[in-house]
């Protein structure tokens, strides 16, 4: 896609819009509001290296401390909610400036209010919400109904919202569990979900993970407020699942945006990167437990600059 797409004149799909204009040698700062997981690469363990490779100064806001991701038995979690207000007050005391606020997994409903306080402190920062709370029709074990409701409210204020199909249903108040429709949905249903999320307030939506029976592709759908079209960006489907691919995807998408790419370019880059990292991962021992082996590919992120 052409590199001269205007910041103020998006194409009819909205995806030609650049959401961040990189200026000269300036290194943008990203507040990464995620948990920190000791083993099983995800959350801050992904966001920090990926965004750093894109020339960003990553400022972590840890929403919880985990021994491992929750697919492992016997995991330990420490909720950091009680420290976050003082943590961020200390930032204000030293005039930390932030260009983007990127939130993912949250530990408690009160953390949504803390993110809103970040929005108030940095009103011009790009707001990227990856509503990490569920997948394949099931809510993650640490998520209460109250936390799901709070995440849904946060999602509606995003500049960029990146839900999977289960998370989209939760945000819209639609059934999951045994009534969840799965990933095999037609274009019309994907478009309906994107438009419904836009109607609730998100400015741009990337709906991830439509996989249809008998096909070897996975589809993502991109829509923007005020745009007439919804764009589909697809990748080859790989027949195995890895924990943490959503974190890699959202981090790569934001990395591309902060490097000055358009929304469509960022979505395509994120999908390609996750696909390639999954191939690298399959060469590692116990790869389905370890998470996404993205490290050998970080040069692709740096090349965005």
Tab-separated table of C-alpha atoms in Angstrom:
chain	number	residue	atom	x	y	z
A	1	UNK	CA	0.000	0.000	0.000
A	2	UNK	CA	1.188	3.529	-0.737
A	3	UNK	CA	3.145	5.230	2.038
A	4	UNK	CA	1.514	8.663	1.460
A	5	UNK	CA	-1.931	7.829	2.844
A	6	UNK	CA	-3.262	10.883	4.686
A	7	UNK	CA	-3.791	10.988	8.416
A	8	UNK	CA	-6.981	12.937	7.954
A	9	UNK	CA	-8.507	11.373	4.830
A	10	UNK	CA	-9.163	7.648	5.341
A	11	UNK	CA	-10.313	5.497	2.434
A	12	UNK	CA	-13.887	4.225	2.265
A	13	UNK	CA	-13.049	1.327	4.583
A	14	UNK	CA	-11.291	3.469	7.176
A	15	UNK	CA	-8.282	1.153	7.069
A	16	UNK	CA	-6.131	3.598	5.071
A	17	UNK	CA	-5.950	5.798	8.151
A	18	UNK	CA	-2.683	6.188	10.011
A	19	UNK	CA	-3.442	6.282	13.721
A	20	UNK	CA	0.037	7.414	14.739
A	21	UNK	CA	2.448	9.636	12.827
A	22	UNK	CA	6.059	8.774	13.598
A	23	UNK	CA	8.183	11.906	13.623
A	24	UNK	CA	11.912	11.788	12.939
A	25	UNK	CA	14.039	10.157	15.611
A	26	UNK	CA	11.381	10.486	18.329
A	27	UNK	CA	10.836	7.275	20.331
A	28	UNK	CA	7.176	7.012	21.371
A	29	UNK	CA	6.206	5.766	24.827
A	30	UNK	CA	3.592	3.050	25.273
A	31	UNK	CA	1.943	2.275	28.619
A	32	UNK	CA	1.460	-1.506	28.469
A	33	UNK	CA	-1.285	-2.443	30.941
A	34	UNK	CA	-0.970	-6.244	31.111
A	35	UNK	CA	-0.094	-9.015	33.529
A	36	UNK	CA	3.442	-10.349	33.888
A	37	UNK	CA	3.687	-14.091	33.365
A	38	UNK	CA	6.777	-15.974	34.475
A	39	UNK	CA	6.454	-18.937	32.076
A	40	UNK	CA	4.439	-19.491	28.911
A	41	UNK	CA	5.108	-16.433	26.780
A	42	UNK	CA	2.237	-13.955	26.809
A	43	UNK	CA	1.173	-10.506	28.055
A	44	UNK	CA	4.099	-8.242	29.082
A	45	UNK	CA	6.536	-10.998	28.137
A	46	UNK	CA	5.383	-10.423	24.557
A	47	UNK	CA	4.461	-6.732	24.552
A	48	UNK	CA	7.806	-5.478	25.877
A	49	UNK	CA	10.108	-7.158	23.306
A	50	UNK	CA	7.767	-6.689	20.333
A	51	UNK	CA	7.101	-2.995	20.937
A	52	UNK	CA	10.736	-2.374	21.863
A	53	UNK	CA	11.777	-3.896	18.534
A	54	UNK	CA	9.501	-1.323	16.876
A	55	UNK	CA	11.466	1.475	18.516
A	56	UNK	CA	9.004	2.154	21.334
A	57	UNK	CA	9.758	2.927	24.961
A	58	UNK	CA	7.539	0.397	26.747
A	59	UNK	CA	6.328	1.480	30.192
A	60	UNK	CA	4.776	-1.565	31.941
A	61	UNK	CA	1.736	-1.291	34.186
A	62	UNK	CA	1.496	-4.822	35.667
A	63	UNK	CA	-2.107	-5.859	36.324
A	64	UNK	CA	-1.128	-9.155	37.930
A	65	UNK	CA	1.820	-11.478	38.486
A	66	UNK	CA	1.460	-15.069	37.288
A	67	UNK	CA	3.794	-18.002	37.769
A	68	UNK	CA	2.676	-19.305	34.368
A	69	UNK	CA	-0.214	-18.881	32.016
A	70	UNK	CA	-3.432	-20.460	33.179
A	71	UNK	CA	-3.331	-23.394	30.772
A	72	UNK	CA	-0.810	-24.950	33.174
A	73	UNK	CA	-2.078	-26.641	36.351
A	74	UNK	CA	-1.181	-25.117	39.697
A	75	UNK	CA	-0.569	-21.575	38.500
A	76	UNK	CA	-0.166	-18.759	41.040
A	77	UNK	CA	-1.563	-15.241	40.639
A	78	UNK	CA	-0.880	-12.072	42.624
A	79	UNK	CA	-3.391	-9.275	42.005
A	80	UNK	CA	-1.608	-5.897	41.804
A	81	UNK	CA	-4.711	-3.695	41.962
A	82	UNK	CA	-3.805	-2.216	45.355
A	83	UNK	CA	-0.471	-0.824	44.152
A	84	UNK	CA	-1.514	0.656	40.810
A	85	UNK	CA	-2.891	4.028	41.944
A	86	UNK	CA	0.315	4.876	43.811
A	87	UNK	CA	2.359	3.437	40.935
A	88	UNK	CA	0.726	5.769	38.409
A	89	UNK	CA	0.683	8.732	40.802
A	90	UNK	CA	4.461	8.405	40.895
A	91	UNK	CA	4.513	8.670	37.096
A	92	UNK	CA	2.574	11.911	37.283
A	93	UNK	CA	5.058	13.176	39.826
A	94	UNK	CA	7.908	12.879	37.331
A	95	UNK	CA	5.947	14.050	34.262
A	96	UNK	CA	5.999	10.776	32.363
A	97	UNK	CA	4.533	11.363	28.896
A	98	UNK	CA	2.642	8.603	27.068
A	99	UNK	CA	1.755	8.304	23.368
A	100	UNK	CA	-0.317	5.102	23.497
A	101	UNK	CA	-2.144	3.108	26.184
A	102	UNK	CA	-2.309	-0.608	25.366
A	103	UNK	CA	-4.336	-2.765	27.731
A	104	UNK	CA	-4.842	-6.511	27.790
A	105	UNK	CA	-5.450	-8.997	30.606
A	106	UNK	CA	-6.875	-7.390	33.753
A	107	UNK	CA	-6.878	-8.752	37.296
A	108	UNK	CA	-9.927	-7.040	38.822
A	109	UNK	CA	-12.839	-4.772	37.812
A	110	UNK	CA	-11.241	-1.854	39.680
A	111	UNK	CA	-8.397	-1.894	37.173
A	112	UNK	CA	-10.746	-0.515	34.522
A	113	UNK	CA	-11.079	2.664	36.592
A	114	UNK	CA	-7.300	2.814	36.787
A	115	UNK	CA	-7.051	2.610	32.989
A	116	UNK	CA	-9.640	5.361	32.725
A	117	UNK	CA	-7.431	7.496	34.960
A	118	UNK	CA	-4.628	6.939	32.450
A	119	UNK	CA	-6.954	8.098	29.678
A	120	UNK	CA	-7.680	11.265	31.666
A	121	UNK	CA	-4.009	11.924	32.332
A	122	UNK	CA	-3.029	11.318	28.688
A	123	UNK	CA	-6.083	12.392	26.659
A	124	UNK	CA	-4.201	12.404	23.349
A	125	UNK	CA	-2.744	8.910	23.705
A	126	UNK	CA	-3.898	6.210	21.295
A	127	UNK	CA	-6.181	3.773	23.171
A	128	UNK	CA	-5.696	0.145	22.141
A	129	UNK	CA	-7.820	-2.424	23.989
A	130	UNK	CA	-7.194	-6.133	23.554
A	131	UNK	CA	-10.100	-7.454	25.678
A	132	UNK	CA	-8.313	-10.579	26.895
A	133	UNK	CA	-10.965	-12.515	28.813
A	134	UNK	CA	-12.208	-15.541	26.851
A	135	UNK	CA	-11.763	-17.825	23.857
A	136	UNK	CA	-13.524	-20.773	22.215
A	137	UNK	CA	-16.746	-19.975	24.064
A	138	UNK	CA	-15.170	-20.069	27.546
A	139	UNK	CA	-14.217	-17.299	29.954
A	140	UNK	CA	-10.708	-17.466	31.459
A	141	UNK	CA	-10.671	-18.871	35.012
A	142	UNK	CA	-9.735	-15.624	36.806
A	143	UNK	CA	-12.532	-13.609	35.168
A	144	UNK	CA	-15.679	-12.960	37.187
A	145	UNK	CA	-18.927	-11.691	35.625
A	146	UNK	CA	-18.141	-8.279	37.162
A	147	UNK	CA	-14.727	-8.200	35.503
A	148	UNK	CA	-16.216	-9.224	32.144
A	149	UNK	CA	-18.746	-6.396	32.433
A	150	UNK	CA	-16.009	-3.907	33.294
A	151	UNK	CA	-13.896	-5.070	30.351
A	152	UNK	CA	-16.893	-4.675	28.041
A	153	UNK	CA	-17.306	-1.072	29.192
A	154	UNK	CA	-13.613	-0.366	28.607
A	155	UNK	CA	-13.798	-1.871	25.134
A	156	UNK	CA	-16.442	0.619	24.074
A	157	UNK	CA	-14.007	3.521	24.533
A	158	UNK	CA	-11.173	2.056	22.461
A	159	UNK	CA	-9.553	3.723	19.485
A	160	UNK	CA	-8.609	0.207	18.355
A	161	UNK	CA	-10.435	-2.861	19.707
A	162	UNK	CA	-9.127	-6.373	18.929
A	163	UNK	CA	-11.566	-9.040	20.203
A	164	UNK	CA	-11.832	-12.657	19.206
A	165	UNK	CA	-15.337	-13.973	18.528
A	166	UNK	CA	-16.034	-15.037	22.125
A	167	UNK	CA	-14.897	-11.677	23.482
A	168	UNK	CA	-17.029	-9.867	20.899
A	169	UNK	CA	-20.074	-11.795	22.105
A	170	UNK	CA	-19.351	-10.898	25.757
A	171	UNK	CA	-18.922	-7.210	24.932
A	172	UNK	CA	-22.219	-7.236	23.032
A	173	UNK	CA	-24.061	-9.171	25.750
A	174	UNK	CA	-24.653	-12.153	23.459
A	175	UNK	CA	-24.583	-15.826	24.535
A	176	UNK	CA	-21.408	-17.877	24.907
A	177	UNK	CA	-20.842	-21.269	26.525
A	178	UNK	CA	-22.986	-23.997	24.979
A	179	UNK	CA	-24.860	-21.388	22.937
A	180	UNK	CA	-21.703	-19.897	21.420
A	181	UNK	CA	-21.755	-20.144	17.647
A	182	UNK	CA	-18.097	-21.044	17.128
A	183	UNK	CA	-15.725	-19.629	14.529
A	184	UNK	CA	-17.503	-20.892	11.399
A	185	UNK	CA	-19.595	-17.803	10.664
A	186	UNK	CA	-20.443	-16.210	7.306
A	187	UNK	CA	-19.230	-12.786	6.206
A	188	UNK	CA	-22.618	-11.270	7.015
A	189	UNK	CA	-22.393	-12.334	10.664
A	190	UNK	CA	-18.803	-11.117	10.993
A	191	UNK	CA	-19.837	-7.769	9.530
A	192	UNK	CA	-22.772	-7.573	11.938
A	193	UNK	CA	-20.473	-8.115	14.917
A	194	UNK	CA	-17.992	-5.495	13.730
A	195	UNK	CA	-20.717	-2.916	13.149
A	196	UNK	CA	-22.326	-3.671	16.508
A	197	UNK	CA	-18.998	-3.078	18.275
A	198	UNK	CA	-18.538	0.183	16.377
A	199	UNK	CA	-22.070	1.226	17.348
A	200	UNK	CA	-21.145	0.680	21.006
A	201	UNK	CA	-18.332	3.220	20.714
A	202	UNK	CA	-15.091	1.606	19.536
A	203	UNK	CA	-13.570	3.720	16.739
A	204	UNK	CA	-11.842	0.863	14.907
A	205	UNK	CA	-12.487	-2.865	15.342
A	206	UNK	CA	-10.361	-5.830	14.339
A	207	UNK	CA	-12.458	-8.990	14.778
A	208	UNK	CA	-10.117	-11.976	14.901
A	209	UNK	CA	-10.271	-15.675	14.201
A	210	UNK	CA	-13.059	-16.622	11.786
A	211	UNK	CA	-12.302	-20.192	10.669
A	212	UNK	CA	-14.740	-21.974	8.377
A	213	UNK	CA	-15.082	-25.726	8.023
A	214	UNK	CA	-13.193	-27.130	5.072
A	215	UNK	CA	-11.088	-23.998	4.555
A	216	UNK	CA	-7.372	-23.542	5.190
A	217	UNK	CA	-7.519	-19.830	6.058
A	218	UNK	CA	-8.268	-17.803	9.163
A	219	UNK	CA	-10.006	-14.487	8.593
A	220	UNK	CA	-9.889	-11.160	10.430
A	221	UNK	CA	-12.406	-8.387	9.749
A	222	UNK	CA	-11.591	-4.680	10.067
A	223	UNK	CA	-14.079	-1.850	10.335
A	224	UNK	CA	-14.057	1.810	11.332
A	225	UNK	CA	-16.632	4.350	12.433
A	226	UNK	CA	-17.897	6.393	9.522
A	227	UNK	CA	-16.594	3.935	6.928
A	228	UNK	CA	-18.797	2.170	4.416
A	229	UNK	CA	-16.827	-1.051	3.988
A	230	UNK	CA	-15.486	-3.803	6.220
A	231	UNK	CA	-12.202	-5.257	5.014
A	232	UNK	CA	-11.149	-8.890	5.336
A	233	UNK	CA	-7.499	-9.793	5.933
A	234	UNK	CA	-6.721	-13.515	5.915
A	235	UNK	CA	-3.818	-15.864	6.613
A	236	UNK	CA	-3.098	-19.542	6.173
A	237	UNK	CA	-4.649	-21.592	8.966
A	238	UNK	CA	-2.201	-23.780	10.873
A	239	UNK	CA	-3.809	-26.869	12.460
A	240	UNK	CA	-2.625	-26.370	16.031
A	241	UNK	CA	-3.312	-23.894	18.826
A	242	UNK	CA	-0.762	-21.959	20.867
A	243	UNK	CA	-1.348	-19.981	24.039
A	244	UNK	CA	-0.451	-16.302	23.641
A	245	UNK	CA	-1.041	-15.834	19.909
A	246	UNK	CA	-3.585	-13.105	20.677
A	247	UNK	CA	-0.994	-11.157	22.677
A	248	UNK	CA	1.541	-11.495	19.872
A	249	UNK	CA	-1.066	-10.383	17.334
A	250	UNK	CA	-2.191	-7.281	19.240
A	251	UNK	CA	1.382	-6.305	20.129
A	252	UNK	CA	2.484	-6.609	16.494
A	253	UNK	CA	-0.532	-4.636	15.318
A	254	UNK	CA	0.303	-1.802	17.714
A	255	UNK	CA	4.001	-2.015	16.810
A	256	UNK	CA	3.119	-1.440	13.164
A	257	UNK	CA	0.777	1.430	14.039
A	258	UNK	CA	3.449	3.108	16.166
A	259	UNK	CA	5.868	2.716	13.248
A	260	UNK	CA	3.460	4.806	11.179
A	261	UNK	CA	1.740	2.072	9.209
A	262	UNK	CA	-1.926	2.246	8.224
A	263	UNK	CA	-4.487	0.143	10.040
A	264	UNK	CA	-4.796	-2.296	7.123
A	265	UNK	CA	-1.014	-2.646	6.884
A	266	UNK	CA	-0.813	-3.220	10.638
A	267	UNK	CA	-3.487	-5.929	10.550
A	268	UNK	CA	-1.736	-7.688	7.669
A	269	UNK	CA	1.650	-7.458	9.395
A	270	UNK	CA	0.288	-8.857	12.659
A	271	UNK	CA	-1.359	-11.803	10.933
A	272	UNK	CA	1.751	-12.630	8.919
A	273	UNK	CA	3.984	-12.383	11.978
A	274	UNK	CA	1.818	-14.694	14.091
A	275	UNK	CA	1.619	-17.212	11.236
A	276	UNK	CA	5.405	-17.262	10.820
A	277	UNK	CA	6.018	-17.406	14.580
A	278	UNK	CA	3.706	-20.404	14.887
A	279	UNK	CA	5.806	-22.225	12.286
A	280	UNK	CA	8.975	-21.433	14.262
A	281	UNK	CA	7.234	-22.546	17.462
A	282	UNK	CA	6.376	-25.975	16.056
A	283	UNK	CA	10.108	-26.733	15.822
A	284	UNK	CA	10.560	-26.325	19.597
A	285	UNK	CA	10.182	-29.090	22.214
A	286	UNK	CA	6.846	-29.012	24.069
A	287	UNK	CA	5.868	-26.093	21.814
A	288	UNK	CA	2.161	-26.207	22.590
A	289	UNK	CA	2.900	-25.572	26.257
A	290	UNK	CA	5.695	-23.031	25.910
A	291	UNK	CA	3.800	-20.457	23.883
A	292	UNK	CA	4.754	-18.591	20.729
A	293	UNK	CA	8.459	-18.625	19.832
A	294	UNK	CA	8.532	-15.182	18.255
A	295	UNK	CA	12.069	-14.190	19.275
A	296	UNK	CA	13.889	-15.210	16.052
A	297	UNK	CA	11.475	-13.030	14.067
A	298	UNK	CA	11.849	-9.748	15.958
A	299	UNK	CA	13.953	-8.425	13.090
A	300	UNK	CA	10.729	-8.274	11.066
A	301	UNK	CA	9.357	-5.836	13.645
A	302	UNK	CA	12.492	-3.694	13.571
A	303	UNK	CA	12.262	-3.608	9.773
A	304	UNK	CA	9.002	-1.655	10.136
A	305	UNK	CA	11.225	1.338	10.924
